[in-house]
Amino acid sequence: MKIILDKLIFPLSMSSPKILNVKPFRQTTGLCGPASLKIALSYFGREYSESHLAELSAATTQHGTEHADLIKAVKQLGGAVITNEHASISDVENLVVKQKLPVIIGWFDEDEDHYSVVVGATPKYLITQDPEVGGIRRLPKSKFPAIWFDFVGPENKIVSWGWYMAINFPASFASPV
């Protein structure tokens, strides 16, 4: 079974759902983890290069990025992490829509693991800022549970279902100059 997802970058109009204000970024091939981290950090006014975030998260273009290394990178930058596995779409919506936090999801995009940042939701779609397309991508909620998995661990042999990572920074946090 092949699930075709909406890869169209669509303009957001006045009637569009409210989305978190993040800066779009197009990833280097294989670095969707650091690129998603870069997008999520932009919400907090934090600007880092993709290469710096790749270094912090031990990411490579050949092997990608492990969940644990993304978490470690955020903590090294002074952030707090809320993470879950076997989560529900409503868990993610609560963090994005109600708590106003960007949420990085690990999912399977056509033929490989992928990370994107959930920045909004509608009744039918999760709205992501996707580093693969360098813009907005809608993921149908009706099809998302079937592709909300990725592979982790040594040689990518462990299946991780429903993983997400939300990030936040203390209110007293001062953005770098």
XYZ file of C-alpha atoms in Angstrom:
177
model
C 0.000 0.000 0.000
C 1.394 3.358 -0.997
C 0.089 6.490 0.687
C 0.437 9.675 -1.297
C 0.781 12.735 0.876
C 0.205 16.343 0.021
C 3.623 17.760 -0.876
C 2.176 20.966 -2.205
C 3.344 24.166 -0.666
C 0.170 26.161 -0.278
C -0.288 29.818 0.579
C -1.888 30.543 3.907
C -4.827 32.899 3.630
C -6.779 34.833 6.229
C -9.156 31.858 6.537
C -6.308 29.409 7.108
C -5.702 27.886 10.536
C -3.403 29.693 12.919
C 0.048 28.244 12.703
C 3.091 28.790 14.864
C 5.462 31.412 13.514
C 8.577 29.513 12.458
C 11.086 30.160 9.697
C 10.946 27.731 6.771
C 14.171 25.955 5.911
C 15.118 23.473 3.187
C 17.309 20.669 4.465
C 20.528 19.232 3.171
C 19.797 15.666 1.997
C 19.799 13.315 4.983
C 19.696 16.088 7.600
C 15.957 16.450 8.199
C 16.535 16.051 11.969
C 18.853 19.057 12.375
C 16.782 20.997 9.818
C 13.582 20.330 11.795
C 15.391 21.372 14.951
C 16.482 24.588 13.212
C 12.855 25.282 12.233
C 11.530 24.577 15.749
C 14.243 26.701 17.392
C 13.358 29.652 15.146
C 10.017 29.847 16.983
C 11.986 30.858 20.085
C 14.188 33.343 18.214
C 17.158 30.987 18.280
C 19.185 30.853 15.092
C 21.763 28.147 14.461
C 23.239 26.727 11.294
C 22.125 23.321 10.131
C 25.741 22.134 10.335
C 26.057 23.232 13.990
C 22.819 21.446 14.901
C 23.973 18.372 12.958
C 27.150 18.355 15.027
C 25.243 18.743 18.320
C 22.841 15.949 17.373
C 25.486 13.599 15.928
C 23.645 13.597 12.589
C 25.174 12.453 9.333
C 23.877 12.568 5.779
C 24.385 8.807 5.543
C 22.702 7.724 8.791
C 20.395 10.602 9.728
C 19.627 11.460 13.353
C 18.507 9.420 16.347
C 15.672 10.666 18.574
C 17.923 10.601 21.641
C 20.524 12.773 19.913
C 17.934 15.416 18.957
C 16.814 15.509 22.593
C 20.414 15.829 23.769
C 21.031 18.720 21.346
C 18.048 20.693 22.692
C 19.220 20.171 26.267
C 22.747 21.317 25.335
C 21.157 24.529 24.032
C 19.356 25.099 27.343
C 15.932 23.899 26.257
C 13.395 21.604 27.848
C 11.970 18.608 26.017
C 8.592 16.907 26.152
C 8.794 13.594 24.329
C 6.535 10.621 23.868
C 6.280 7.400 21.917
C 3.005 5.659 21.044
C 1.379 9.080 21.158
C -1.904 10.158 19.614
C -2.667 12.909 17.142
C -4.595 14.681 19.909
C -1.418 14.672 22.057
C 0.390 16.563 19.292
C -2.551 18.915 18.679
C -2.687 19.779 22.378
C 0.984 20.787 22.388
C 0.780 22.801 19.164
C -2.682 24.374 19.326
C -3.233 24.811 23.066
C 0.288 25.067 24.483
C 1.742 26.808 21.395
C 4.844 24.610 21.185
C 6.438 23.364 17.961
C 6.463 19.565 17.793
C 9.008 17.544 15.833
C 7.580 14.238 14.591
C 9.414 11.186 13.292
C 7.478 9.552 10.451
C 7.879 7.476 7.296
C 7.775 9.544 4.115
C 7.254 7.315 1.068
C 10.460 5.274 1.365
C 12.486 6.620 4.276
C 12.408 7.987 7.819
C 11.713 11.689 8.025
C 11.334 14.506 10.556
C 8.980 17.469 10.191
C 7.707 20.156 12.572
C 3.980 20.299 13.348
C 2.983 23.968 13.498
C -0.807 23.805 13.265
C -3.867 21.620 12.745
C -7.232 21.613 11.018
C -10.026 19.096 11.446
C -8.548 17.045 8.567
C -4.822 17.816 8.547
C -1.711 18.258 10.635
C 0.071 21.306 9.234
C 3.826 20.840 9.153
C 6.795 22.944 8.256
C 8.670 20.321 6.277
C 12.389 20.725 5.589
C 12.154 18.364 2.609
C 9.988 20.858 0.703
C 11.195 23.978 2.499
C 7.652 25.009 3.370
C 4.205 23.954 4.518
C 3.071 20.373 4.037
C -0.310 18.972 5.053
C -0.464 15.454 6.476
C -3.970 13.916 6.364
C -5.006 12.858 9.871
C -6.927 9.916 8.418
C -3.724 8.443 6.932
C -1.154 9.700 9.416
C -1.335 6.871 12.008
C -0.239 4.372 9.331
C 2.938 6.343 8.559
C 3.729 7.739 12.017
C 6.713 5.507 12.607
C 10.415 5.534 11.966
C 13.407 3.310 12.590
C 15.897 3.885 15.397
C 18.757 2.182 17.178
C 21.789 0.332 15.897
C 21.408 -0.262 12.169
C 17.874 1.233 12.309
C 16.264 -2.078 13.252
C 13.888 -0.858 15.991
C 10.501 0.516 14.921
C 9.398 3.581 16.861
C 5.644 4.262 16.574
C 4.053 7.635 17.282
C 7.180 9.492 18.422
C 7.268 13.243 18.953
C 9.427 15.823 20.657
C 8.164 19.250 21.728
C 10.670 21.859 22.820
C 10.418 24.857 25.086
C 12.726 27.317 26.786
C 12.405 28.860 30.254
C 10.621 32.211 30.355
C 13.833 33.802 31.611
C 15.721 32.583 28.544
C 17.514 35.328 26.642
C 17.961 34.768 22.918
C 21.546 34.924 21.602
C 22.602 38.157 19.925
